[in-house]
Short mmCIF file of C-alpha atoms in Angstrom, two decimals:
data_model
loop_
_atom_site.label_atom_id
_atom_site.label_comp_id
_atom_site.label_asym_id
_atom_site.label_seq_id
_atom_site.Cartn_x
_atom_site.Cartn_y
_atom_site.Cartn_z
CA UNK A 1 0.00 0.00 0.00
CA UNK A 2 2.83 2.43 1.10
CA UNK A 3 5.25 1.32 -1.41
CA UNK A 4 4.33 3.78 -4.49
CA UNK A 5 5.18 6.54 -1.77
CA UNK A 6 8.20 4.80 -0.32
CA UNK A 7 10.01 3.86 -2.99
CA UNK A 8 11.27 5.41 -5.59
CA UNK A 9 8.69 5.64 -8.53
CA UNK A 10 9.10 3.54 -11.15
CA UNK A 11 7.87 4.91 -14.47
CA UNK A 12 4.32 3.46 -15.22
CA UNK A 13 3.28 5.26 -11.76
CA UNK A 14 4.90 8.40 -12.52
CA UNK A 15 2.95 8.56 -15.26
CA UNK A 16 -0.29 7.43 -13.82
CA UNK A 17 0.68 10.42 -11.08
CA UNK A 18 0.91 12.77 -13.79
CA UNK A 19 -2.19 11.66 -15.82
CA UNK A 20 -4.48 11.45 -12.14
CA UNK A 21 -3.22 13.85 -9.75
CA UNK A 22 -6.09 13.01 -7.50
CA UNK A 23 -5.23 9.59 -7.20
CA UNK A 24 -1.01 10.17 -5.83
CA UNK A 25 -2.73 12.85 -3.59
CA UNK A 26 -5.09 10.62 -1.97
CA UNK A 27 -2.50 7.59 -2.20
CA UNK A 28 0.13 10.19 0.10
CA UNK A 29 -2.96 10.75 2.53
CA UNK A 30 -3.13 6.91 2.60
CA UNK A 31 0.51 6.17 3.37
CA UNK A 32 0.77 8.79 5.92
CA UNK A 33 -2.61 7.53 7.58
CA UNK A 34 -0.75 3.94 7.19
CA UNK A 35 2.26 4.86 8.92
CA UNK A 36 0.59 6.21 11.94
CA UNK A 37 -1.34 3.12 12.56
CA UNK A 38 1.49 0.92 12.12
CA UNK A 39 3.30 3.20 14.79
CA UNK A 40 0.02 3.53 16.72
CA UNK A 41 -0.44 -0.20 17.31
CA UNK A 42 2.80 -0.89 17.92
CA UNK A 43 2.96 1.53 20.74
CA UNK A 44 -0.63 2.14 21.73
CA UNK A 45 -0.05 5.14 24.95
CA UNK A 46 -1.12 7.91 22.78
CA UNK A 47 -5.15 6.60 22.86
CA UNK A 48 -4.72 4.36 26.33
CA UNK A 49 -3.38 8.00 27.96
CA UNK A 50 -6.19 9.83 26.62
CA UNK A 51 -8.79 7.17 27.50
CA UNK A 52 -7.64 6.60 31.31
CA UNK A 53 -7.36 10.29 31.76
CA UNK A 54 -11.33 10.34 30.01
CA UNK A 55 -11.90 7.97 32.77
CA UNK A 56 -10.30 9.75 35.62
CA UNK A 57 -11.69 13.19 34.76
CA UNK A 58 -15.29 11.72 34.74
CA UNK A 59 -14.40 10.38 38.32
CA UNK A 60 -12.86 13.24 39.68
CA UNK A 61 -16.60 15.44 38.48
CA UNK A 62 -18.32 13.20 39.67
CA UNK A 63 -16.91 13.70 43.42
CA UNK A 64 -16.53 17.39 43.00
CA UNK A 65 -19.98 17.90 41.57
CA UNK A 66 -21.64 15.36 43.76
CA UNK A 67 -23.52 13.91 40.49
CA UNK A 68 -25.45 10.81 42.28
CA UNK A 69 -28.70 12.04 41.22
CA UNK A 70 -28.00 12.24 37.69
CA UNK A 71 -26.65 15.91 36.22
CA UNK A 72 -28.59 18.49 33.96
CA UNK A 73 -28.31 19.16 30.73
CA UNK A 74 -25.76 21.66 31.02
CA UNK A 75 -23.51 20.26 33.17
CA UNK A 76 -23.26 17.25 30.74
CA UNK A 77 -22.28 19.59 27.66
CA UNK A 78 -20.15 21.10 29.76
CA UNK A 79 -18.23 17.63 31.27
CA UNK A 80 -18.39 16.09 27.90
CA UNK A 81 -16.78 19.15 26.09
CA UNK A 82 -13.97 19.56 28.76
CA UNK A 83 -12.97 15.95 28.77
CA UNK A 84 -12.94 15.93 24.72
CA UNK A 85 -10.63 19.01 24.68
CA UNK A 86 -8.44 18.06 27.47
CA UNK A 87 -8.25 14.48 26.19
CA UNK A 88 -7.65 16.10 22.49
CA UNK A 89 -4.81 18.17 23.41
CA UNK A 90 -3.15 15.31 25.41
CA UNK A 91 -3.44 13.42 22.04
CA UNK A 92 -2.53 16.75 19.91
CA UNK A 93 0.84 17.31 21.46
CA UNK A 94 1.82 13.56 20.29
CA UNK A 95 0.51 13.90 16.99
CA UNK A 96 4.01 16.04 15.66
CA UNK A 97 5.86 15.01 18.69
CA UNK A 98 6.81 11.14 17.00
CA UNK A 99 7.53 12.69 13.93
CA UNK A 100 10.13 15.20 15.88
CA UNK A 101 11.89 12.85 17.78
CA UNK A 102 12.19 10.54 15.10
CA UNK A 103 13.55 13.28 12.37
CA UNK A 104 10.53 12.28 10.27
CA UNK A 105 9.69 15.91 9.99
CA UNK A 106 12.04 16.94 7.83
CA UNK A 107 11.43 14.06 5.44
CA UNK A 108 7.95 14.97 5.37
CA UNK A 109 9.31 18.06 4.63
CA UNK A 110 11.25 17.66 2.04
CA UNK A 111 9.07 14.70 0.63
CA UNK A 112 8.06 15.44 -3.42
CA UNK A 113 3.93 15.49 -2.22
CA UNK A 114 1.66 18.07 -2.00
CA UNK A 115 1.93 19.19 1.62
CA UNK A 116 -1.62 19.66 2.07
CA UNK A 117 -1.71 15.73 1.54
CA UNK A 118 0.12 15.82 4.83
CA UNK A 119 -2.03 18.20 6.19
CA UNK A 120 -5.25 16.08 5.51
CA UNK A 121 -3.53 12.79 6.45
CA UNK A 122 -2.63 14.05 10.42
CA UNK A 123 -6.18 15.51 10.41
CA UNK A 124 -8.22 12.01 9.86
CA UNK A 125 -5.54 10.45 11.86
CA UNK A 126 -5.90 13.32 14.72
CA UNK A 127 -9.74 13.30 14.25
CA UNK A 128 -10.06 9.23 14.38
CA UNK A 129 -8.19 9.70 17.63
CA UNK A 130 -10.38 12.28 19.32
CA UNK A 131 -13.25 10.25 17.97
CA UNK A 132 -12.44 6.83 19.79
CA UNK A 133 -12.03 9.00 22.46
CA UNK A 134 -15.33 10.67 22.51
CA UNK A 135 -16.91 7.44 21.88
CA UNK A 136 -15.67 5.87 25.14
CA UNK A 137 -16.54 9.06 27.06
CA UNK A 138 -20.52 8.80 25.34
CA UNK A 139 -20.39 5.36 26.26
CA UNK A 140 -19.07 5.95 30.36
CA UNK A 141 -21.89 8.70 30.66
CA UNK A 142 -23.87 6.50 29.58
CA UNK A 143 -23.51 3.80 31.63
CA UNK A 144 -22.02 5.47 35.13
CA UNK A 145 -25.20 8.63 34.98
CA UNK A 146 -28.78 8.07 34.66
CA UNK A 147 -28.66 9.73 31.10
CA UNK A 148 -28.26 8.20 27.44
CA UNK A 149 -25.91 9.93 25.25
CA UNK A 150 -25.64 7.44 22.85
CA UNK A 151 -27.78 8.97 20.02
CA UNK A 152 -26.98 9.37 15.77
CA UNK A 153 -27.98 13.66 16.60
CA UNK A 154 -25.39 14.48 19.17
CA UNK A 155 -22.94 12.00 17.39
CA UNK A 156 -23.51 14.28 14.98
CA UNK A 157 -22.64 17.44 16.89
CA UNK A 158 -19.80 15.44 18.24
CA UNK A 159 -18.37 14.76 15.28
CA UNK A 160 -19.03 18.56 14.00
CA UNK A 161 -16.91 19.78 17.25
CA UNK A 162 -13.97 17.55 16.78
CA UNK A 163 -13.35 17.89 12.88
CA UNK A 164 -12.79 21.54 13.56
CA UNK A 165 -10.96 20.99 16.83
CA UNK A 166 -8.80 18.37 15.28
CA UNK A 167 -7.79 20.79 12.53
CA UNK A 168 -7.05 23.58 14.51
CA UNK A 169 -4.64 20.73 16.57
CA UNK A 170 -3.17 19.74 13.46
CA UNK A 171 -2.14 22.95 12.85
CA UNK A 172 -0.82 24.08 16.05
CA UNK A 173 0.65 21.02 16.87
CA UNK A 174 2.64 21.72 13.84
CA UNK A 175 3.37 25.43 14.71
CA UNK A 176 5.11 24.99 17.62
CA UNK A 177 7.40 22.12 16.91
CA UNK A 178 9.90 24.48 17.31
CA UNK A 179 9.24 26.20 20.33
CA UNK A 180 11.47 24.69 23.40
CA UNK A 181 8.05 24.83 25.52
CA UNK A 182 5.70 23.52 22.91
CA UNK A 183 3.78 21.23 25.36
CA UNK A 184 2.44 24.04 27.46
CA UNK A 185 2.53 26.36 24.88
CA UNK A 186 -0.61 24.27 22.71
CA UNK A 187 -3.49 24.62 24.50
CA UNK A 188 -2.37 28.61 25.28
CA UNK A 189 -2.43 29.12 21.24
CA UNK A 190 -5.19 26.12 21.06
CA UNK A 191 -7.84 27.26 23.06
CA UNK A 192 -8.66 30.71 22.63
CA UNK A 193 -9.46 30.54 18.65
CA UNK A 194 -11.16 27.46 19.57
CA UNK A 195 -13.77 28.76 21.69
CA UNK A 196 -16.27 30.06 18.71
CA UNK A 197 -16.83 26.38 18.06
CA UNK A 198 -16.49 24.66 21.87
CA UNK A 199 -19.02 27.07 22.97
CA UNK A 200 -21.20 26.65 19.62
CA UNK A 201 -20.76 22.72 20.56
CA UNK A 202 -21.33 23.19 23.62
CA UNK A 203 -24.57 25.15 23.35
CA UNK A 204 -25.92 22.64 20.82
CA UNK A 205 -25.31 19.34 22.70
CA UNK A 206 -26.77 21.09 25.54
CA UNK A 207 -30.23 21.89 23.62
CA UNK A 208 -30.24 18.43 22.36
CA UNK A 209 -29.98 17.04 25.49
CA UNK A 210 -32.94 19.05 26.49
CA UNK A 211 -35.08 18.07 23.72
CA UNK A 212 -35.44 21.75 22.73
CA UNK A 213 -36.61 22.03 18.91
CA UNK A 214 -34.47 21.83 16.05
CA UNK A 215 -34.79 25.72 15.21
CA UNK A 216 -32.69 26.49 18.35
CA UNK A 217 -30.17 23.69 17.85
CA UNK A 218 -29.75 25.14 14.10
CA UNK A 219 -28.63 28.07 14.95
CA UNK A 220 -25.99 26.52 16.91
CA UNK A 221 -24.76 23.76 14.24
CA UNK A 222 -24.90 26.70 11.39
CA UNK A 223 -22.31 28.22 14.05
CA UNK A 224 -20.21 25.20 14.42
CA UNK A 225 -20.36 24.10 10.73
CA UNK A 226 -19.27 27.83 9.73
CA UNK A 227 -16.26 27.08 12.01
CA UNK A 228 -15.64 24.16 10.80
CA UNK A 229 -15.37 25.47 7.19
CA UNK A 230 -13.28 28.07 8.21
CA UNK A 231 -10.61 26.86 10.69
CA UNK A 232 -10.03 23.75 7.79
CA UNK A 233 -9.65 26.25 4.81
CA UNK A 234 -7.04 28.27 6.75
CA UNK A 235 -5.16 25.44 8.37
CA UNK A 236 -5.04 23.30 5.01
CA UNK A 237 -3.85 27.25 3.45
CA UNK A 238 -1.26 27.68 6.41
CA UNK A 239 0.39 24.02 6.56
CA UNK A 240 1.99 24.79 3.73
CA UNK A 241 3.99 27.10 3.99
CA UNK A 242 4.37 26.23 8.14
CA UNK A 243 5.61 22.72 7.61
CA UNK A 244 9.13 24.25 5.51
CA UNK A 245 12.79 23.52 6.23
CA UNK B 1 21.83 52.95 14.28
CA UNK B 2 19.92 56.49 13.26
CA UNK B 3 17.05 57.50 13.97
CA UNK B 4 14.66 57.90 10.85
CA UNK B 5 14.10 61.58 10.28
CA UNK B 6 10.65 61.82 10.66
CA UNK B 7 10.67 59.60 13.60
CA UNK B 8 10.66 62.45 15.97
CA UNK B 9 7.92 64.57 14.08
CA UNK B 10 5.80 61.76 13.84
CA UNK B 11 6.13 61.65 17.99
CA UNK B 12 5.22 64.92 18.66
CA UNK B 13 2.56 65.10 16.52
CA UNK B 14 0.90 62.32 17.90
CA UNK B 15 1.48 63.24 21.22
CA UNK B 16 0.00 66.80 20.14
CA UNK B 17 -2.70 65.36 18.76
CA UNK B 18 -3.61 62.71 21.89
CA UNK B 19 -3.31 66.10 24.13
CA UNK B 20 -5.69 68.06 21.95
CA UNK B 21 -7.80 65.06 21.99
CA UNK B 22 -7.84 64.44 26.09
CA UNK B 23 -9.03 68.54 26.16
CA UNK B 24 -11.92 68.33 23.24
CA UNK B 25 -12.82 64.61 25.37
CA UNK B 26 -13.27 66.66 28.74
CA UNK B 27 -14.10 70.15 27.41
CA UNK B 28 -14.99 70.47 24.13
CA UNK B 29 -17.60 67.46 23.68
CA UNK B 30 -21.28 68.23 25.82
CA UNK B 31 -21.85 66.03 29.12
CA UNK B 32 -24.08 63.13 28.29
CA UNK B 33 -27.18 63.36 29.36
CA UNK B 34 -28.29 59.93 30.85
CA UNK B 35 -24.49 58.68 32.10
CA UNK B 36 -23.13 62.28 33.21
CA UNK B 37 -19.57 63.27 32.71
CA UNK B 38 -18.13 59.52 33.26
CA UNK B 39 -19.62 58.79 29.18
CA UNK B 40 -16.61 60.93 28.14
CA UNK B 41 -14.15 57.99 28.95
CA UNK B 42 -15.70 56.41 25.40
CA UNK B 43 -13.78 58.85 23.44
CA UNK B 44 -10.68 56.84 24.76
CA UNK B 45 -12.29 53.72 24.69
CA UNK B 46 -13.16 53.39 21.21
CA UNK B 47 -10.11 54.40 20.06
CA UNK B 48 -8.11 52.40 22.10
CA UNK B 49 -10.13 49.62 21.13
CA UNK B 50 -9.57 50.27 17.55
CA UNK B 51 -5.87 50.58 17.73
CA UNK B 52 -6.12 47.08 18.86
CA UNK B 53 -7.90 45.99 16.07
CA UNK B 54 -5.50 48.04 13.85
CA UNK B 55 -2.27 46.35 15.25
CA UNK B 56 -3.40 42.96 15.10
CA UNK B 57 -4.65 43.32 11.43
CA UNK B 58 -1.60 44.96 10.61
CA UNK B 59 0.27 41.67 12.06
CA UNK B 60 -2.06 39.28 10.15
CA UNK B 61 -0.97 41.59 6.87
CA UNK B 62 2.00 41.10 7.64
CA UNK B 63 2.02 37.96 8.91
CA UNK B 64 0.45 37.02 4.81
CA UNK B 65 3.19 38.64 3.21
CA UNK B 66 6.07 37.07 5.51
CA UNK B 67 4.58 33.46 4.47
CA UNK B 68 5.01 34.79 0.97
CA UNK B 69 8.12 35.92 1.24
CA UNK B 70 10.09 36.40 4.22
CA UNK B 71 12.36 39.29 5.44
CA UNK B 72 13.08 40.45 9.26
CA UNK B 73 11.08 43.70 8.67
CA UNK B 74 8.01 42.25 8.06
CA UNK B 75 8.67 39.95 11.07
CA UNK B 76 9.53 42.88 13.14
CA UNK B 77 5.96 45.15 11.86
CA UNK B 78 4.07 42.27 13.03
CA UNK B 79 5.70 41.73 15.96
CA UNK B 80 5.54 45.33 16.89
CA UNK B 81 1.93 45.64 15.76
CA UNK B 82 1.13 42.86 17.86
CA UNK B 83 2.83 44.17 21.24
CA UNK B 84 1.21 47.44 20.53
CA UNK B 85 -2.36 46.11 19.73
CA UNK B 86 -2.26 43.92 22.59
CA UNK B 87 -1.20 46.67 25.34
CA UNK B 88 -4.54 49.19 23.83
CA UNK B 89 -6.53 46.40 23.91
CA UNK B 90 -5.84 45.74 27.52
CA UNK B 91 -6.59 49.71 28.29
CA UNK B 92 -9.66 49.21 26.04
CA UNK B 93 -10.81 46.45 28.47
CA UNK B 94 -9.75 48.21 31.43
CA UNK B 95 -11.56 51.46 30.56
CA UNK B 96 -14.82 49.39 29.79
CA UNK B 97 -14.16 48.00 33.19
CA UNK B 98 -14.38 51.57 34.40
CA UNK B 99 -17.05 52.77 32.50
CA UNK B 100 -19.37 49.37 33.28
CA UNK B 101 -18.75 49.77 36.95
CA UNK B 102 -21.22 53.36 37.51
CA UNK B 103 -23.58 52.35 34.25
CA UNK B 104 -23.79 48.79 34.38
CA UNK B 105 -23.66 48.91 38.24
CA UNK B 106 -20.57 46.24 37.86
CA UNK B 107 -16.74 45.90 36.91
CA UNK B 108 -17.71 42.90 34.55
CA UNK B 109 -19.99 41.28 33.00
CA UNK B 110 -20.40 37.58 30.95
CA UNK B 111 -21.48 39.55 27.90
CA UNK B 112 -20.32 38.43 24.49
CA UNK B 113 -18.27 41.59 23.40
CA UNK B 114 -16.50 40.63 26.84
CA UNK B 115 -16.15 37.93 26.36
CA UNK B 116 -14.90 38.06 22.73
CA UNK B 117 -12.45 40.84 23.48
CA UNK B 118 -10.90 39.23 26.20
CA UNK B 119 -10.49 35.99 23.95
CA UNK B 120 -8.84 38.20 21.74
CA UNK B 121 -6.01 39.72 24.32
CA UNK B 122 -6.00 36.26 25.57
CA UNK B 123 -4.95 35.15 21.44
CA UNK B 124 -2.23 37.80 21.12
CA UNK B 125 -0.41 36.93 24.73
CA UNK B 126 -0.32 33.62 23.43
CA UNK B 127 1.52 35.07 19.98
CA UNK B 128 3.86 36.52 22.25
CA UNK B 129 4.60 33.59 24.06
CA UNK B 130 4.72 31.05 20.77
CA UNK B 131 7.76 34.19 19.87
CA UNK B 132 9.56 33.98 23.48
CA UNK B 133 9.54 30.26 22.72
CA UNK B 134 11.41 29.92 19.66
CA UNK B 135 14.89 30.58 19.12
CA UNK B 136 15.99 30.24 15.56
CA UNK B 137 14.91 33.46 14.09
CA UNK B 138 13.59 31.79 10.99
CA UNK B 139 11.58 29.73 12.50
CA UNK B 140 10.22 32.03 14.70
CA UNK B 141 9.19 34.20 12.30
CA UNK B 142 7.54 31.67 9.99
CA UNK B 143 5.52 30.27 12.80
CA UNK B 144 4.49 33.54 14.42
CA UNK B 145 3.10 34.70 11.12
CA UNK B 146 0.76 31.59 10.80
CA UNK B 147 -0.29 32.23 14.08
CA UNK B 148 -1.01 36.06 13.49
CA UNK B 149 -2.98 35.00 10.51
CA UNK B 150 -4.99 32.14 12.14
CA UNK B 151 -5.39 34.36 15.82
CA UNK B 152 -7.21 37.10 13.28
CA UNK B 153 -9.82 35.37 13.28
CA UNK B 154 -10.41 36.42 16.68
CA UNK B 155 -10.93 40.50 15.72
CA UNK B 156 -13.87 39.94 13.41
CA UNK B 157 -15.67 37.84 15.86
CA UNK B 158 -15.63 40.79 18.64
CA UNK B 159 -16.23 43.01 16.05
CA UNK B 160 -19.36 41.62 15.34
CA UNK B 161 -20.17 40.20 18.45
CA UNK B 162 -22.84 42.96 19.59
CA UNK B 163 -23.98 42.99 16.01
CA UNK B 164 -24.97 39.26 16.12
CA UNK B 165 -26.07 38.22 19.54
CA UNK B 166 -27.99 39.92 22.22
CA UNK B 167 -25.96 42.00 24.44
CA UNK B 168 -25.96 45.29 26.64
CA UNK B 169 -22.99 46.42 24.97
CA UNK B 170 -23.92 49.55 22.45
CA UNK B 171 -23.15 49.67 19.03
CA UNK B 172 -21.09 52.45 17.98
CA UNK B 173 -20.24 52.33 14.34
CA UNK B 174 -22.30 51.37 11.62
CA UNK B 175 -26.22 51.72 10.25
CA UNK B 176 -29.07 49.96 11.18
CA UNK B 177 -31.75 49.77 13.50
CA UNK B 178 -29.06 48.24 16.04
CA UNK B 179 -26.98 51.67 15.81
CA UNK B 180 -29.67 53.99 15.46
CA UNK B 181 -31.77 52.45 18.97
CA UNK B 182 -28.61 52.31 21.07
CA UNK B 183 -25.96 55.01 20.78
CA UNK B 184 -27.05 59.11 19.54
CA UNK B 185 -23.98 61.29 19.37
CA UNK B 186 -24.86 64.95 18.97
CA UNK B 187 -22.84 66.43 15.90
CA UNK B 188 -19.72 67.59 18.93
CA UNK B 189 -19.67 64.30 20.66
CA UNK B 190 -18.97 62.26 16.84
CA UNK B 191 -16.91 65.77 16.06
CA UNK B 192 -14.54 64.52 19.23
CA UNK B 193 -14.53 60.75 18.90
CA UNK B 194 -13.70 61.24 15.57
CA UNK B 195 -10.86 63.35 16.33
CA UNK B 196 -9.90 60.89 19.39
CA UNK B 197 -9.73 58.14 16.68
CA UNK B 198 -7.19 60.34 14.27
CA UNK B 199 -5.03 61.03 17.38
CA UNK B 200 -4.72 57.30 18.73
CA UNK B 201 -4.13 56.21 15.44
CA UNK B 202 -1.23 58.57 15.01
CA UNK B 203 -0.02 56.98 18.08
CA UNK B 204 -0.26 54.09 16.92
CA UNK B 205 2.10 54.82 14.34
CA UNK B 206 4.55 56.71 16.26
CA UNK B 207 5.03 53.69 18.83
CA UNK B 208 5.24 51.61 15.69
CA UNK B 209 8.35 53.24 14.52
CA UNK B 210 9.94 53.59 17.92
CA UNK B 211 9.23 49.73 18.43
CA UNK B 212 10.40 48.60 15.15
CA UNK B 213 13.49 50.52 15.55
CA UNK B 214 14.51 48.80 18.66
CA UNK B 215 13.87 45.38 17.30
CA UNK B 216 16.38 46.21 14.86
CA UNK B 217 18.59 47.16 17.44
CA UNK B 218 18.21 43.82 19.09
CA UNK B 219 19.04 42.19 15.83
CA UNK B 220 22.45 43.65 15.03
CA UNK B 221 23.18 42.95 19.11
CA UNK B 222 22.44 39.19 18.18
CA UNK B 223 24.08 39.37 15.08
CA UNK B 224 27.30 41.14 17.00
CA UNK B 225 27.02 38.39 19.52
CA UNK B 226 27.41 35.69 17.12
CA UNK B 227 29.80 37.44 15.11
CA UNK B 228 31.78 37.73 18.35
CA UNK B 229 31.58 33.87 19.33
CA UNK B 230 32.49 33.28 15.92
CA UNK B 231 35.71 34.96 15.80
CA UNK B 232 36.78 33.88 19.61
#
């Protein structure tokens, strides 16, 4: 699968390159998306960290809140938002942090492919990550509180939140692989132009969880869908010219 | 290094004009009649608040050309810009502060031009630290340019905050039944905001050149440095 990326190109698939673009682009998204599984399931911590610490932060609201008789509406958005983006930024600052210590930036770098490829390959892979994450979180709720959360609509919004979360990730995770303090630096430059879509997700899950009607949660997923559109269009424009030697 | 000629005009005009400014603010413009004589701390507050927007859209200009084509001056502009922006929005929050506490009876509020303007000081101390945190200058200035670009985003939204959600913050500029219900300025009071806006943008520019000139001084001391460890 990998090999028409990996090795040198022999001259039948330069020449299908040439002739379908489309098709090397999506085959460099594939190899990238390859490589990080391979690595992944050799050395699972990245999703075990984020899913114990899932775990513990449901515990550790569960004492502080004193949530025996079952939580509000709000209060879930709220717990099931935090633990995503505190789960998502343990799993950001690995994303770029394998590929530093192992000097596989600078072949990525320097690698003949379009480099928004490379963009869109760490995004599924970030995305699939925060996903599995926010599945087992959906599921605990679920079955520790007297509430069901799993349900196709607020998968949905779930799934809205994180694409745009993961890109923004992507990119930062990216942008400060230089600094010498990058992982306490990422959620400082992560958070703050994140918070038009947490609080549009959060607002959203919240009125689905409260049955209102779907005029009020539209407003919200127009919100979140907007940022969606936007943070991926100017992270795919930025990567670019970021990820440079 | 010399000082650019027009570096010191440029300074005493805009201090001039912030001076002229401060008088037509307390004097010239008529006490409010609702709010009393603490309304005339919105002459500084809008203008403050707009040389925040203006420095960090300067950086995000900058920030696009730098990607395009780097050089240390445009790193330095946005830089500058940046610090600048970052230290009038802080007064601009401040002075809201101020001006909430005796109209809104309190210092703050959860409202979303708050809220969005502190988001955006909160995206520009975060620029500053991404710049603290790199140390190879090319680097640095590629990455801090991304991030000027992507933290934009961030001036737009508190821009248009009060124009798109419900809030008790007034809308100043701009047409529509939003503008018309919630701020009147008599033909003085737009007269002196209008002039406070001229004189804080001048400022702007006249701590822009000071600031960019003492980035380049800290560039030729780095460059001396090096130079120095080189020939030891």
């Amino acid at each position: 699968m990998a090999d028409g990326v990996m090795s040198p190109p022999s001259d039948q698939q330069k020449r299908n390159a040439f002739a379908r673009p489309g098709r090397a682009y999506i085959k460099v998204i594939q190899a990238l998306l390859w490589k990080d599984w391979v690595s992944a399931a050799r050395s699972p911590e990245v999703l075990m960290v984020m899913s114990v610490f899932a775990f513990m932060s449901l515990l550790v609201f569960y004492f502080a809140f004193e949530l025996e008789n079952g939580l509000g509406a709000g209060m879930t958005a709220g717990l099931l938002w935090v633990t995503l983006v505190f789960a998502g930024i343990l799993g950001f600052n690995r994303v770029m942090a394998s590929e530093r210590e192992s000097g596989c930036v600078d072949t990525l770098a320097l690698a003949p492919v379009d480099r928004s490829a490379v963009f869109f390959g760490k995004w599924i892979g970030g995305l699939v990550n925060l996903l599995l994450v926010a599945a087992l979180i959906l599921s605990m709720f679920s079955l520790f509180f007297p509430i069901s959360m799993l349900r196709w609509d607020l998968a949905g919004v779930v799934i809205l939140g994180s694409a745009g979360f993961a890109a923004l990730g992507t990119l930062l995770a990216t942008l400060t692989i230089k600094s010498s303090a990058r992982e306490i630096i990422l959620p400082l430059l992560l958070l703050p132009p994140a918070f038009p879509l947490l609080m549009a997700a959060v607002q959203a899950t919240r009125n689905l969880l409260e049955g209102a009607g779907w005029e009020a949660i539209a407003a919200w997923v127009n919100i979140l869908a907007a940022c969606d559109v936007i943070y991926l269009v100017l992270t795919w424009m930025l990567y670019d010219r970021l990820l440079k030697e | 290094m010399r000082v650019p000629a027009w570096t010191w005009p440029l300074t005493w005009a805009a201090a001039l004009a912030v001076g002229i400014a401060f008088l037509a603010a307390l004097a010239y413009a008529p006490r409010e009649e609702v709010m009393g004589d603490v309304q005339r701390i919105f002459y500084f507050h809008v203008s403050t608040g707009w040389v925040g927007g203006l420095g960090f859209m300067v950086a995000a200009v900058c920030g696009g050309l730098y990607l395009r084509r780097p050089s240390d001056n445009l790193d330095d502009i946005g830089h500058a810009a940046v610090e600048i922006g970052l230290v009038f929005t802080v007064i601009n929050i401040i002075t809201g502060s101020i001006w909430a506490r005796p109209v809104w009876n309190t210092w703050w509020t959860w409202d979303p031009r708050l809220i969005t303007a502190s988001i955006m000081a909160v995206v520009y101390a975060g620029y500053l630290a991404l710049r603290f945190s790199i140390e190879l200058p090319e680097s640095r200035g590629r990455m801090s340019a991304g991030y000027a670009i992507l933290g934009f985003v961030s001036v737009p939204m508190t821009f248009f905050s009060i124009r798109l959600f419900r809030t008790i913050h007034p809308v100043v500029v701009g047409t529509g039944a939003a503008a018309a219900e919630s701020i009147g300025m008599s033909g003085r009071m737009a007269g002196t905001l209008m002039l406070s806006l001229a004189a804080f943008t001048l400022l702007f520019a006249a701590l822009l050149t000071h600031r960019l000139r003492l980035s380049r001084l800290q560039r030729l001391v780095e460059h001396r440095s090096w130079e120095q460890l080189g020939s030891q």
